[in-house]
Short mmCIF file of C-alpha atoms in Angstrom, two decimals:
data_model
loop_
_atom_site.label_atom_id
_atom_site.label_comp_id
_atom_site.label_asym_id
_atom_site.label_seq_id
_atom_site.Cartn_x
_atom_site.Cartn_y
_atom_site.Cartn_z
CA MET A 321 -45.18 -24.43 3.16
CA ASP A 322 -42.36 -26.69 2.93
CA LEU A 323 -40.24 -26.56 6.02
CA THR A 324 -37.16 -26.83 3.61
CA VAL A 325 -38.51 -23.15 2.27
CA VAL A 326 -38.36 -22.12 5.60
CA THR A 327 -34.60 -24.00 6.72
CA TYR A 328 -33.76 -21.66 3.86
CA VAL A 329 -35.18 -18.72 4.36
CA ILE A 330 -34.12 -19.17 7.66
CA TYR A 331 -29.84 -20.01 6.71
CA LEU A 332 -29.74 -17.33 5.18
CA LEU A 333 -31.23 -14.46 7.11
CA ILE A 334 -28.82 -15.31 10.24
CA SER A 335 -25.74 -16.20 8.11
CA ILE A 336 -25.89 -13.24 6.34
CA ALA A 337 -25.78 -10.65 9.80
CA LEU A 338 -23.59 -12.54 10.64
CA THR A 339 -20.73 -12.31 7.73
CA VAL A 340 -22.00 -8.41 7.84
CA TRP A 341 -21.33 -8.17 11.50
CA VAL A 342 -18.12 -9.87 11.29
CA ALA A 343 -17.41 -7.01 8.86
CA ARG A 344 -17.78 -4.33 10.26
CA THR A 345 -16.77 -5.69 13.26
CA LEU A 346 -13.45 -6.59 11.59
CA SER A 347 -13.43 -2.65 9.56
CA ARG A 348 -14.99 -1.10 12.69
CA ASN A 349 -11.45 -2.46 14.98
CA GLY A 350 -8.99 -3.92 12.29
CA ARG A 351 -8.49 -0.14 10.22
CA VAL A 352 -6.04 1.41 13.67
CA PHE A 353 -4.33 -2.21 13.14
CA ILE A 354 -4.11 -1.55 9.23
CA GLY A 355 -3.03 2.39 9.88
CA ASP A 356 0.06 0.33 11.46
CA VAL A 357 0.31 -1.54 8.93
CA LEU A 358 0.62 0.50 6.77
CA GLN A 359 3.01 3.12 8.79
CA GLY A 360 -0.07 6.19 8.74
CA ASN A 361 -0.92 5.83 5.81
CA GLU A 362 -4.90 7.15 6.33
CA LYS A 363 -5.74 7.71 3.27
CA LEU A 364 -4.84 3.92 1.74
CA ALA A 365 -4.73 2.49 5.52
CA ASP A 366 -9.32 3.20 4.68
CA ALA A 367 -8.82 1.72 1.14
CA VAL A 368 -7.12 -0.88 1.99
CA ASN A 369 -10.25 -1.82 5.09
CA GLN A 370 -12.38 -1.29 2.20
CA LEU A 371 -11.16 -3.39 -0.15
CA LEU A 372 -10.83 -6.88 2.79
CA VAL A 373 -14.89 -5.70 3.16
CA VAL A 374 -15.87 -6.34 0.50
CA GLY A 375 -12.92 -9.30 -0.54
CA PHE A 376 -14.92 -10.94 2.64
CA TYR A 377 -18.57 -9.89 1.72
CA LEU A 378 -17.81 -11.57 -2.08
CA VAL A 379 -16.50 -14.97 0.09
CA ASN A 380 -18.86 -15.03 2.57
CA ILE A 381 -21.60 -14.50 0.46
CA GLY A 382 -20.54 -17.18 -1.42
CA PHE A 383 -19.96 -19.33 0.11
CA VAL A 384 -23.41 -19.05 2.00
CA THR A 385 -24.84 -19.20 -1.21
CA LEU A 386 -23.28 -22.47 -2.62
CA TYR A 387 -23.57 -23.92 1.14
CA LEU A 388 -27.66 -23.54 1.20
CA ARG A 389 -28.80 -26.25 -1.21
CA SER A 390 -29.43 -29.34 1.93
CA SER A 391 -29.95 -33.07 -0.07
CA GLU A 392 -31.87 -34.27 2.95
CA GLU A 393 -36.20 -33.87 3.25
CA ILE A 394 -36.87 -31.33 6.83
CA ASP A 395 -40.29 -32.50 7.86
CA THR A 396 -39.84 -32.00 11.62
CA ALA A 397 -38.93 -29.25 13.44
CA ARG A 398 -36.17 -30.96 14.65
CA ALA A 399 -34.94 -31.72 10.81
CA LEU A 400 -35.64 -28.40 10.47
CA PHE A 401 -33.06 -27.42 14.01
CA GLU A 402 -30.23 -29.82 12.86
CA ALA A 403 -29.51 -28.66 9.63
CA LEU A 404 -29.42 -25.11 10.44
CA SER A 405 -26.96 -26.07 13.16
CA VAL A 406 -25.18 -27.52 10.86
CA LYS A 407 -25.53 -25.09 7.76
CA LEU A 408 -24.63 -22.28 11.11
CA GLY A 409 -21.80 -24.28 12.22
CA VAL A 410 -20.24 -24.20 9.19
CA VAL A 411 -20.55 -20.39 8.70
CA LEU A 412 -19.46 -19.71 11.09
CA LEU A 413 -15.84 -21.56 11.34
CA VAL A 414 -15.49 -20.04 7.38
CA LEU A 415 -15.99 -16.73 8.85
CA GLY A 416 -12.89 -17.51 11.08
CA VAL A 417 -11.46 -19.05 9.05
CA MET A 418 -11.23 -15.69 6.75
CA HIS A 419 -10.30 -13.56 9.97
CA LEU A 420 -7.60 -15.35 10.44
CA GLY A 421 -6.17 -15.67 7.10
CA ASN A 422 -6.27 -11.29 7.22
CA VAL A 423 -5.40 -11.13 10.58
CA TRP A 424 -2.24 -13.69 9.46
CA VAL A 425 -1.76 -11.79 6.62
CA LEU A 426 -1.46 -8.35 8.38
CA ASN A 427 0.26 -9.74 10.37
CA LYS A 428 2.55 -10.60 8.41
CA MET A 429 2.75 -7.34 6.17
CA ARG A 430 4.23 -5.42 10.28
CA ARG A 431 6.35 -7.36 10.93
CA ARG A 432 7.85 -6.53 7.78
CA GLY A 433 7.23 -3.30 8.01
CA ILE A 434 9.04 -2.77 11.20
CA MET A 435 12.17 -4.11 9.83
CA GLU A 436 12.22 -2.28 7.11
CA ARG A 437 11.96 0.88 9.55
CA GLN A 438 14.50 -1.28 12.04
CA GLN A 439 17.28 -1.30 9.30
CA THR A 440 16.53 2.05 8.13
CA PRO A 441 19.22 4.42 9.59
CA PRO A 442 18.14 6.92 12.48
CA VAL A 443 20.59 9.51 10.82
CA ALA A 444 21.14 9.91 7.07
CA PRO A 445 24.93 9.27 6.11
CA GLN A 446 26.89 13.00 6.63
CA GLY A 447 30.60 11.51 4.81
CA TRP A 448 32.44 9.02 3.15
CA THR A 449 35.15 6.85 4.41
CA ALA A 450 37.86 5.26 2.61
CA PRO A 451 38.52 1.35 3.12
CA VAL A 452 40.69 0.27 5.42
CA GLY A 453 44.17 -0.31 3.32
CA ALA A 454 43.83 0.91 0.19
#
C-alpha cells in the first residue's frame, strides 16, 4: 500500500478522535458554565451546549477533511511522521483556537448577564416621588 494513503488514514483517525475527545470534554465541563451564563435555565443551557458541540464538529471535521491532501510524496517512514506531525499540529492549533473562541464568546455573554443582574433593583419600586421644584 502507498505510504501516502497510510498517512491519510492515520491522520483522519487521529484528527477525528481528537475532535470527538475535545468536543466531549468541552461539552461535559462547559455545561455548568453555560448554565451560569443563561442564569440557571437548564433546558436552554443543554440546547445551547448541544448546538455548540454540533458546530464544533462541523467546523473541525470540515477543516480536517479539507486539510487532508498532501502535495509532497510520502515514500519513507520519516516522511510519514513529518507529514503527520505538521498536519496534526495544525489540527491541534485549530481545535485550540475554536475552544478559545467559544470560551471568549461565553465569557462575554456571562459578563453581560452579570451586569444586567447588577442593574436590576433588588426590591420593586414601592411608590412615586414628585420631582423637587415642581
